[in-house]
Amino acid sequence: MTATGTPIAVVTGASSGIGAATARQLAAAGYRVVLTARRKDRIEALAAEINEAGHQATAYALDVTDRAAVDAFASAFRTIGVLVNNAGGALGADPVATGDPADWRQMYETNVIGTLNVTQALLPALDASGDGTVVVLSSTAGHATYEGGAGYVAAKNGARVIAETLRLEIVGRPVRVIEIAPGMVKTEEFATTRFRGDDEKAAKVYAGVAEPLTADDVAETITWAVTRPPHVNIDLLVVRPRAQASNTKVHREL
C-alpha cells in the first residue's frame, strides 16, 4: 500500500483495450493504478484521464520482455496489492506447416516471458502487502486449440501454466493467483494487430456476431474477481459472449 493506505494495482499492457478498461475500473474501485505499456503517450493520456475523474493513476513506459527494465520498475515498490498481467497479443493465423517462427517467438516472449518477468519481479512486493493478488489474462485459446491458432494457443497455454503452477507453489502465502480466460472480445486493436493492419481480415473475425465481449466486460470480470474477500480465490474464470459456445462454435447472423 501507499503511505495513505491506498492499495496499488499494476496493470501491464494498459495502453488500450482490456488493459486500459481494467485500469479505469480498478481506479474507480479505489486502487491507485500504475499503468505500464510501451506506448508512453497512450498511458500518460489515460493516467491524466483517470486523475481528472478524481481517481489515482501514474504512467510508466515499460516493455515487459526487457527484464532489466522490469527489475528497475519493480524496485520502486515496497508493497503492491494487485498485479494484472494483461500485456500479450496474437500475431498471424497461419497453419503449423507455414507459420512464421518469428511470430511464434514474439508471442511467447510477450505472453509468457513478459508475464514471468513482471510476476517474478513484483512477487516480493505482493507478498509484503499481506494481501496480494496476481491476475493472469490468458484466453480460451489457452484451454482449447483451433486451426490457424497454434502459435497463439501455445503462448496462452504457457501463460495459463504460469498461473496454475504459481498457485501451487505459493499456497500458504498471502497472495492469490487468478486466471481470467476471455473468449471472443472485440477491441480496437487485437484482431487488427493480429492481421498486421488488414482491416478486412480483422472484421471477418467478428462478422455476424451480434454482441462479442467488450473490453469493459472483461475489465468488470477482473475487477469483480480482484475485489472478492481476501480468503476467496477465483482460480479460473472463463468468460465468453453468449454467441460463442467454443473456440470453433460461434453463432453468426449472416
PDB file of C-alpha atoms in Angstrom:
ATOM      1  CA  MET A   1       0.000   0.000   0.000  1.00  0.00           C
ATOM      2  CA  THR A   2       0.945   3.617  -0.290  1.00  0.00           C
ATOM      3  CA  ALA A   3       1.614   5.807   2.729  1.00  0.00           C
ATOM      4  CA  THR A   4      -2.051   6.782   2.764  1.00  0.00           C
ATOM      5  CA  GLY A   5      -3.181   3.172   2.750  1.00  0.00           C
ATOM      6  CA  THR A   6      -4.443   3.157  -0.835  1.00  0.00           C
ATOM      7  CA  PRO A   7      -3.687  -0.211  -2.440  1.00  0.00           C
ATOM      8  CA  ILE A   8      -1.621  -0.153  -5.624  1.00  0.00           C
ATOM      9  CA  ALA A   9      -2.668  -2.054  -8.748  1.00  0.00           C
ATOM     10  CA  VAL A  10      -0.156  -2.510 -11.563  1.00  0.00           C
ATOM     11  CA  VAL A  11      -1.690  -3.138 -14.999  1.00  0.00           C
ATOM     12  CA  THR A  12       0.538  -4.195 -17.887  1.00  0.00           C
ATOM     13  CA  GLY A  13      -0.458  -3.540 -21.492  1.00  0.00           C
ATOM     14  CA  ALA A  14      -2.595  -0.637 -20.275  1.00  0.00           C
ATOM     15  CA  SER A  15      -2.371   1.500 -23.404  1.00  0.00           C
ATOM     16  CA  SER A  16      -5.578   0.171 -24.985  1.00  0.00           C
ATOM     17  CA  GLY A  17      -8.296  -2.463 -24.926  1.00  0.00           C
ATOM     18  CA  ILE A  18      -8.716  -4.674 -21.882  1.00  0.00           C
ATOM     19  CA  GLY A  19      -5.721  -3.169 -20.099  1.00  0.00           C
ATOM     20  CA  ALA A  20      -6.993   0.399 -20.369  1.00  0.00           C
ATOM     21  CA  ALA A  21     -10.524  -0.606 -19.364  1.00  0.00           C
ATOM     22  CA  THR A  22      -9.195  -2.543 -16.382  1.00  0.00           C
ATOM     23  CA  ALA A  23      -7.114   0.423 -15.248  1.00  0.00           C
ATOM     24  CA  ARG A  24     -10.181   2.679 -15.336  1.00  0.00           C
ATOM     25  CA  GLN A  25     -12.318   0.231 -13.385  1.00  0.00           C
ATOM     26  CA  LEU A  26      -9.709  -0.604 -10.748  1.00  0.00           C
ATOM     27  CA  ALA A  27      -9.119   3.128 -10.232  1.00  0.00           C
ATOM     28  CA  ALA A  28     -12.856   3.626  -9.745  1.00  0.00           C
ATOM     29  CA  ALA A  29     -12.810   0.730  -7.253  1.00  0.00           C
ATOM     30  CA  GLY A  30     -10.311   2.605  -5.094  1.00  0.00           C
ATOM     31  CA  TYR A  31      -6.886   1.455  -6.281  1.00  0.00           C
ATOM     32  CA  ARG A  32      -4.014   3.700  -7.217  1.00  0.00           C
ATOM     33  CA  VAL A  33      -3.293   2.258 -10.623  1.00  0.00           C
ATOM     34  CA  VAL A  34       0.140   2.126 -12.196  1.00  0.00           C
ATOM     35  CA  LEU A  35      -0.206   1.914 -15.966  1.00  0.00           C
ATOM     36  CA  THR A  36       2.552   0.217 -17.924  1.00  0.00           C
ATOM     37  CA  ALA A  37       2.936  -0.232 -21.679  1.00  0.00           C
ATOM     38  CA  ARG A  38       5.447   0.584 -24.388  1.00  0.00           C
ATOM     39  CA  ARG A  39       3.406   3.468 -25.774  1.00  0.00           C
ATOM     40  CA  LYS A  40       4.194   6.230 -23.297  1.00  0.00           C
ATOM     41  CA  ASP A  41       1.861   8.790 -24.861  1.00  0.00           C
ATOM     42  CA  ARG A  42      -1.129   6.478 -24.565  1.00  0.00           C
ATOM     43  CA  ILE A  43      -0.658   5.616 -20.901  1.00  0.00           C
ATOM     44  CA  GLU A  44       0.146   9.200 -19.945  1.00  0.00           C
ATOM     45  CA  ALA A  45      -3.112  10.324 -21.563  1.00  0.00           C
ATOM     46  CA  LEU A  46      -5.012   7.572 -19.747  1.00  0.00           C
ATOM     47  CA  ALA A  47      -3.406   8.457 -16.408  1.00  0.00           C
ATOM     48  CA  ALA A  48      -4.435  12.088 -16.930  1.00  0.00           C
ATOM     49  CA  GLU A  49      -7.998  10.993 -17.724  1.00  0.00           C
ATOM     50  CA  ILE A  50      -8.196   8.854 -14.577  1.00  0.00           C
ATOM     51  CA  ASN A  51      -6.763  11.599 -12.373  1.00  0.00           C
ATOM     52  CA  GLU A  52      -9.149  14.175 -13.830  1.00  0.00           C
ATOM     53  CA  ALA A  53     -12.006  11.838 -12.888  1.00  0.00           C
ATOM     54  CA  GLY A  54     -10.907  12.104  -9.256  1.00  0.00           C
ATOM     55  CA  HIS A  55      -9.057   8.805  -9.022  1.00  0.00           C
ATOM     56  CA  GLN A  56      -5.331   7.999  -8.809  1.00  0.00           C
ATOM     57  CA  ALA A  57      -3.077   6.864 -11.640  1.00  0.00           C
ATOM     58  CA  THR A  58       0.540   7.087 -12.766  1.00  0.00           C
ATOM     59  CA  ALA A  59       2.112   6.016 -16.048  1.00  0.00           C
ATOM     60  CA  TYR A  60       5.377   4.134 -16.549  1.00  0.00           C
ATOM     61  CA  ALA A  61       6.655   3.217 -20.007  1.00  0.00           C
ATOM     62  CA  LEU A  62       7.737  -0.418 -19.902  1.00  0.00           C
ATOM     63  CA  ASP A  63       8.492  -3.317 -22.228  1.00  0.00           C
ATOM     64  CA  VAL A  64       7.650  -6.422 -20.199  1.00  0.00           C
ATOM     65  CA  THR A  65      10.076  -8.525 -22.256  1.00  0.00           C
ATOM     66  CA  ASP A  66      13.023  -6.384 -21.075  1.00  0.00           C
ATOM     67  CA  ARG A  67      13.988  -7.978 -17.765  1.00  0.00           C
ATOM     68  CA  ALA A  68      16.426  -5.252 -16.717  1.00  0.00           C
ATOM     69  CA  ALA A  69      13.741  -2.609 -17.272  1.00  0.00           C
ATOM     70  CA  VAL A  70      11.171  -4.686 -15.382  1.00  0.00           C
ATOM     71  CA  ASP A  71      13.533  -5.100 -12.418  1.00  0.00           C
ATOM     72  CA  ALA A  72      14.211  -1.339 -12.360  1.00  0.00           C
ATOM     73  CA  PHE A  73      10.462  -0.696 -12.395  1.00  0.00           C
ATOM     74  CA  ALA A  74       9.811  -3.170  -9.574  1.00  0.00           C
ATOM     75  CA  SER A  75      12.496  -1.648  -7.356  1.00  0.00           C
ATOM     76  CA  ALA A  76      10.298   1.413  -6.827  1.00  0.00           C
ATOM     77  CA  PHE A  77       7.665  -0.550  -4.885  1.00  0.00           C
ATOM     78  CA  ARG A  78       7.750  -1.840  -1.330  1.00  0.00           C
ATOM     79  CA  THR A  79       4.242  -3.288  -1.448  1.00  0.00           C
ATOM     80  CA  ILE A  80       1.677  -3.854  -4.197  1.00  0.00           C
ATOM     81  CA  GLY A  81      -1.892  -5.058  -3.822  1.00  0.00           C
ATOM     82  CA  VAL A  82      -2.672  -6.258  -7.337  1.00  0.00           C
ATOM     83  CA  LEU A  83      -0.772  -7.192 -10.473  1.00  0.00           C
ATOM     84  CA  VAL A  84      -2.776  -7.610 -13.669  1.00  0.00           C
ATOM     85  CA  ASN A  85      -0.675  -9.385 -16.295  1.00  0.00           C
ATOM     86  CA  ASN A  86      -2.531  -8.197 -19.369  1.00  0.00           C
ATOM     87  CA  ALA A  87       0.285  -7.497 -21.869  1.00  0.00           C
ATOM     88  CA  GLY A  88       0.163 -10.016 -24.689  1.00  0.00           C
ATOM     89  CA  GLY A  89      -1.453 -10.435 -28.063  1.00  0.00           C
ATOM     90  CA  ALA A  90      -1.595 -12.557 -31.191  1.00  0.00           C
ATOM     91  CA  LEU A  91       0.272 -12.439 -34.500  1.00  0.00           C
ATOM     92  CA  GLY A  92      -0.896 -14.224 -37.620  1.00  0.00           C
ATOM     93  CA  ALA A  93      -3.312 -17.090 -38.195  1.00  0.00           C
ATOM     94  CA  ASP A  94      -1.185 -19.406 -40.298  1.00  0.00           C
ATOM     95  CA  PRO A  95      -1.241 -23.208 -40.034  1.00  0.00           C
ATOM     96  CA  VAL A  96       1.586 -25.028 -38.306  1.00  0.00           C
ATOM     97  CA  ALA A  97       3.047 -26.032 -41.665  1.00  0.00           C
ATOM     98  CA  THR A  98       3.676 -22.437 -42.741  1.00  0.00           C
ATOM     99  CA  GLY A  99       3.624 -20.409 -39.527  1.00  0.00           C
ATOM    100  CA  ASP A 100       6.410 -17.863 -39.097  1.00  0.00           C
ATOM    101  CA  PRO A 101       8.728 -18.866 -36.217  1.00  0.00           C
ATOM    102  CA  ALA A 102       9.404 -15.160 -35.594  1.00  0.00           C
ATOM    103  CA  ASP A 103       5.690 -14.638 -34.867  1.00  0.00           C
ATOM    104  CA  TRP A 104       5.649 -17.617 -32.522  1.00  0.00           C
ATOM    105  CA  ARG A 105       8.739 -16.312 -30.742  1.00  0.00           C
ATOM    106  CA  GLN A 106       7.303 -12.835 -30.312  1.00  0.00           C
ATOM    107  CA  MET A 107       4.015 -14.171 -28.960  1.00  0.00           C
ATOM    108  CA  TYR A 108       5.858 -16.404 -26.498  1.00  0.00           C
ATOM    109  CA  GLU A 109       8.126 -13.578 -25.367  1.00  0.00           C
ATOM    110  CA  THR A 110       5.219 -11.218 -24.703  1.00  0.00           C
ATOM    111  CA  ASN A 111       2.550 -13.567 -23.356  1.00  0.00           C
ATOM    112  CA  VAL A 112       4.788 -15.922 -21.381  1.00  0.00           C
ATOM    113  CA  ILE A 113       8.192 -14.396 -20.667  1.00  0.00           C
ATOM    114  CA  GLY A 114       6.642 -10.963 -20.127  1.00  0.00           C
ATOM    115  CA  THR A 115       4.200 -12.409 -17.599  1.00  0.00           C
ATOM    116  CA  LEU A 116       7.025 -14.326 -15.936  1.00  0.00           C
ATOM    117  CA  ASN A 117       9.280 -11.255 -15.760  1.00  0.00           C
ATOM    118  CA  VAL A 118       6.743  -8.976 -14.129  1.00  0.00           C
ATOM    119  CA  THR A 119       5.365 -11.623 -11.783  1.00  0.00           C
ATOM    120  CA  GLN A 120       8.817 -12.630 -10.546  1.00  0.00           C
ATOM    121  CA  ALA A 121       9.902  -9.015 -10.090  1.00  0.00           C
ATOM    122  CA  LEU A 122       6.781  -7.914  -8.187  1.00  0.00           C
ATOM    123  CA  LEU A 123       6.070 -11.082  -6.180  1.00  0.00           C
ATOM    124  CA  PRO A 124       8.066  -9.875  -3.119  1.00  0.00           C
ATOM    125  CA  ALA A 125       6.022  -6.627  -3.050  1.00  0.00           C
ATOM    126  CA  LEU A 126       2.784  -8.575  -3.450  1.00  0.00           C
ATOM    127  CA  ASP A 127       3.843 -10.834  -0.583  1.00  0.00           C
ATOM    128  CA  ALA A 128       4.790  -7.851   1.557  1.00  0.00           C
ATOM    129  CA  SER A 129       1.327  -6.347   1.178  1.00  0.00           C
ATOM    130  CA  GLY A 130      -0.127  -9.171   3.268  1.00  0.00           C
ATOM    131  CA  ASP A 131      -2.980  -9.460   0.782  1.00  0.00           C
ATOM    132  CA  GLY A 132      -1.683  -9.607  -2.783  1.00  0.00           C
ATOM    133  CA  THR A 133      -3.371 -10.740  -5.978  1.00  0.00           C
ATOM    134  CA  VAL A 134      -1.773 -11.855  -9.228  1.00  0.00           C
ATOM    135  CA  VAL A 135      -4.098 -11.859 -12.233  1.00  0.00           C
ATOM    136  CA  VAL A 136      -3.061 -13.625 -15.420  1.00  0.00           C
ATOM    137  CA  LEU A 137      -5.074 -12.761 -18.531  1.00  0.00           C
ATOM    138  CA  SER A 138      -4.934 -15.941 -20.538  1.00  0.00           C
ATOM    139  CA  SER A 139      -7.553 -16.802 -23.133  1.00  0.00           C
ATOM    140  CA  THR A 140      -9.925 -19.574 -24.075  1.00  0.00           C
ATOM    141  CA  ALA A 141      -7.156 -20.223 -26.628  1.00  0.00           C
ATOM    142  CA  GLY A 142      -5.085 -21.450 -23.693  1.00  0.00           C
ATOM    143  CA  HIS A 143      -7.667 -24.138 -22.973  1.00  0.00           C
ATOM    144  CA  ALA A 144      -8.575 -25.446 -26.441  1.00  0.00           C
ATOM    145  CA  THR A 145      -6.853 -25.220 -29.799  1.00  0.00           C
ATOM    146  CA  TYR A 146      -8.220 -24.240 -33.207  1.00  0.00           C
ATOM    147  CA  GLU A 147      -6.957 -24.285 -36.777  1.00  0.00           C
ATOM    148  CA  GLY A 148      -4.632 -21.413 -37.598  1.00  0.00           C
ATOM    149  CA  GLY A 149      -4.134 -20.563 -33.963  1.00  0.00           C
ATOM    150  CA  ALA A 150      -1.345 -22.857 -32.803  1.00  0.00           C
ATOM    151  CA  GLY A 151       1.218 -20.135 -32.083  1.00  0.00           C
ATOM    152  CA  TYR A 152      -1.194 -18.076 -30.006  1.00  0.00           C
ATOM    153  CA  VAL A 153      -2.647 -21.191 -28.376  1.00  0.00           C
ATOM    154  CA  ALA A 154       0.842 -22.323 -27.362  1.00  0.00           C
ATOM    155  CA  ALA A 155       1.636 -18.911 -25.875  1.00  0.00           C
ATOM    156  CA  LYS A 156      -1.614 -18.664 -23.931  1.00  0.00           C
ATOM    157  CA  ASN A 157      -1.131 -22.223 -22.686  1.00  0.00           C
ATOM    158  CA  GLY A 158       2.190 -21.005 -21.295  1.00  0.00           C
ATOM    159  CA  ALA A 159       0.520 -18.108 -19.502  1.00  0.00           C
ATOM    160  CA  ARG A 160      -2.135 -20.451 -18.108  1.00  0.00           C
ATOM    161  CA  VAL A 161       0.515 -22.816 -16.779  1.00  0.00           C
ATOM    162  CA  ILE A 162       2.307 -19.961 -15.013  1.00  0.00           C
ATOM    163  CA  ALA A 163      -0.904 -19.199 -13.103  1.00  0.00           C
ATOM    164  CA  GLU A 164      -1.652 -22.831 -12.263  1.00  0.00           C
ATOM    165  CA  THR A 165       1.873 -23.625 -11.134  1.00  0.00           C
ATOM    166  CA  LEU A 166       2.425 -20.422  -9.170  1.00  0.00           C
ATOM    167  CA  ARG A 167      -0.782 -21.069  -7.229  1.00  0.00           C
ATOM    168  CA  LEU A 168       0.572 -24.459  -6.170  1.00  0.00           C
ATOM    169  CA  GLU A 169       3.993 -23.112  -5.292  1.00  0.00           C
ATOM    170  CA  ILE A 170       2.903 -20.202  -3.079  1.00  0.00           C
ATOM    171  CA  VAL A 171      -0.047 -21.779  -1.288  1.00  0.00           C
ATOM    172  CA  GLY A 172       0.026 -20.633   2.324  1.00  0.00           C
ATOM    173  CA  ARG A 173       1.409 -17.220   1.437  1.00  0.00           C
ATOM    174  CA  PRO A 174      -0.848 -14.124   1.368  1.00  0.00           C
ATOM    175  CA  VAL A 175      -1.082 -13.943  -2.426  1.00  0.00           C
ATOM    176  CA  ARG A 176      -3.966 -15.126  -4.590  1.00  0.00           C
ATOM    177  CA  VAL A 177      -3.479 -16.218  -8.196  1.00  0.00           C
ATOM    178  CA  ILE A 178      -6.423 -15.636 -10.532  1.00  0.00           C
ATOM    179  CA  GLU A 179      -6.685 -16.639 -14.171  1.00  0.00           C
ATOM    180  CA  ILE A 180      -9.206 -14.880 -16.397  1.00  0.00           C
ATOM    181  CA  ALA A 181      -9.716 -16.570 -19.772  1.00  0.00           C
ATOM    182  CA  PRO A 182     -11.772 -14.440 -22.184  1.00  0.00           C
ATOM    183  CA  GLY A 183     -13.255 -15.766 -25.386  1.00  0.00           C
ATOM    184  CA  MET A 184     -14.190 -13.517 -28.302  1.00  0.00           C
ATOM    185  CA  VAL A 185     -13.516  -9.900 -27.313  1.00  0.00           C
ATOM    186  CA  LYS A 186     -13.862  -7.102 -29.844  1.00  0.00           C
ATOM    187  CA  THR A 187     -11.369  -4.342 -29.090  1.00  0.00           C
ATOM    188  CA  GLU A 188      -9.960  -1.610 -31.285  1.00  0.00           C
ATOM    189  CA  GLU A 189      -6.629  -3.326 -31.867  1.00  0.00           C
ATOM    190  CA  PHE A 190      -6.479  -7.072 -31.147  1.00  0.00           C
ATOM    191  CA  ALA A 191      -7.572  -8.506 -34.494  1.00  0.00           C
ATOM    192  CA  THR A 192      -6.079  -5.627 -36.486  1.00  0.00           C
ATOM    193  CA  THR A 193      -2.700  -6.229 -34.877  1.00  0.00           C
ATOM    194  CA  ARG A 194      -3.008  -9.965 -35.439  1.00  0.00           C
ATOM    195  CA  PHE A 195      -3.541  -9.406 -39.157  1.00  0.00           C
ATOM    196  CA  ARG A 196      -0.945  -6.620 -39.400  1.00  0.00           C
ATOM    197  CA  GLY A 197      -3.343  -3.809 -40.138  1.00  0.00           C
ATOM    198  CA  ASP A 198      -5.592  -5.714 -42.556  1.00  0.00           C
ATOM    199  CA  ASP A 199      -8.960  -4.295 -41.502  1.00  0.00           C
ATOM    200  CA  GLU A 200     -10.887  -6.618 -43.811  1.00  0.00           C
ATOM    201  CA  LYS A 201      -9.421  -9.755 -42.235  1.00  0.00           C
ATOM    202  CA  ALA A 202      -9.899  -8.302 -38.767  1.00  0.00           C
ATOM    203  CA  ALA A 203     -13.566  -7.574 -39.453  1.00  0.00           C
ATOM    204  CA  LYS A 204     -14.203 -11.177 -40.522  1.00  0.00           C
ATOM    205  CA  VAL A 205     -13.318 -12.388 -37.023  1.00  0.00           C
ATOM    206  CA  TYR A 206     -16.461 -10.724 -35.668  1.00  0.00           C
ATOM    207  CA  ALA A 207     -18.664 -10.881 -38.781  1.00  0.00           C
ATOM    208  CA  GLY A 208     -22.272 -11.674 -37.895  1.00  0.00           C
ATOM    209  CA  VAL A 209     -21.629 -11.913 -34.152  1.00  0.00           C
ATOM    210  CA  ALA A 210     -24.302  -9.704 -32.640  1.00  0.00           C
ATOM    211  CA  GLU A 211     -22.559  -8.985 -29.359  1.00  0.00           C
ATOM    212  CA  PRO A 212     -18.971 -10.072 -28.865  1.00  0.00           C
ATOM    213  CA  LEU A 213     -17.483  -9.229 -25.483  1.00  0.00           C
ATOM    214  CA  THR A 214     -16.144  -5.722 -24.979  1.00  0.00           C
ATOM    215  CA  ALA A 215     -13.023  -4.622 -23.119  1.00  0.00           C
ATOM    216  CA  ASP A 216     -15.302  -3.280 -20.378  1.00  0.00           C
ATOM    217  CA  ASP A 217     -16.968  -6.691 -20.000  1.00  0.00           C
ATOM    218  CA  VAL A 218     -13.616  -8.308 -19.289  1.00  0.00           C
ATOM    219  CA  ALA A 219     -12.464  -5.439 -17.073  1.00  0.00           C
ATOM    220  CA  GLU A 220     -15.600  -5.815 -14.954  1.00  0.00           C
ATOM    221  CA  THR A 221     -14.850  -9.518 -14.594  1.00  0.00           C
ATOM    222  CA  ILE A 222     -11.277  -8.798 -13.490  1.00  0.00           C
ATOM    223  CA  THR A 223     -12.373  -6.116 -11.036  1.00  0.00           C
ATOM    224  CA  TRP A 224     -15.038  -8.395  -9.564  1.00  0.00           C
ATOM    225  CA  ALA A 225     -12.545 -11.235  -9.065  1.00  0.00           C
ATOM    226  CA  VAL A 226      -9.924  -8.953  -7.505  1.00  0.00           C
ATOM    227  CA  THR A 227     -12.379  -7.352  -5.081  1.00  0.00           C
ATOM    228  CA  ARG A 228     -13.667 -10.613  -3.568  1.00  0.00           C
ATOM    229  CA  PRO A 229     -12.884 -11.061   0.159  1.00  0.00           C
ATOM    230  CA  PRO A 230      -9.205 -11.995   0.702  1.00  0.00           C
ATOM    231  CA  HIS A 231      -9.990 -15.636   1.534  1.00  0.00           C
ATOM    232  CA  VAL A 232     -11.874 -16.109  -1.764  1.00  0.00           C
ATOM    233  CA  ASN A 233      -9.735 -17.102  -4.761  1.00  0.00           C
ATOM    234  CA  ILE A 234     -11.242 -17.251  -8.233  1.00  0.00           C
ATOM    235  CA  ASP A 235      -8.831 -19.834  -9.630  1.00  0.00           C
ATOM    236  CA  LEU A 236     -10.174 -19.697 -13.189  1.00  0.00           C
ATOM    237  CA  LEU A 237     -12.954 -17.707 -14.768  1.00  0.00           C
ATOM    238  CA  VAL A 238     -13.829 -18.348 -18.409  1.00  0.00           C
ATOM    239  CA  VAL A 239     -15.953 -15.621 -19.975  1.00  0.00           C
ATOM    240  CA  ARG A 240     -17.399 -15.723 -23.488  1.00  0.00           C
ATOM    241  CA  PRO A 241     -20.159 -13.921 -25.363  1.00  0.00           C
ATOM    242  CA  ARG A 242     -23.432 -15.821 -25.463  1.00  0.00           C
ATOM    243  CA  ALA A 243     -22.953 -16.360 -29.210  1.00  0.00           C
ATOM    244  CA  GLN A 244     -19.735 -18.320 -28.668  1.00  0.00           C
ATOM    245  CA  ALA A 245     -20.080 -21.888 -27.415  1.00  0.00           C
ATOM    246  CA  SER A 246     -16.428 -22.787 -28.007  1.00  0.00           C
ATOM    247  CA  ASN A 247     -13.395 -21.516 -29.874  1.00  0.00           C
ATOM    248  CA  THR A 248     -14.772 -23.038 -33.057  1.00  0.00           C
ATOM    249  CA  LYS A 249     -18.547 -22.859 -32.498  1.00  0.00           C
ATOM    250  CA  VAL A 250     -19.873 -19.330 -32.943  1.00  0.00           C
ATOM    251  CA  HIS A 251     -23.376 -18.227 -33.906  1.00  0.00           C
ATOM    252  CA  ARG A 252     -23.224 -15.709 -36.734  1.00  0.00           C
ATOM    253  CA  GLU A 253     -26.239 -13.879 -38.130  1.00  0.00           C
ATOM    254  CA  LEU A 254     -25.131 -13.601 -41.760  1.00  0.00           C
TER     255      LEU A 254
END
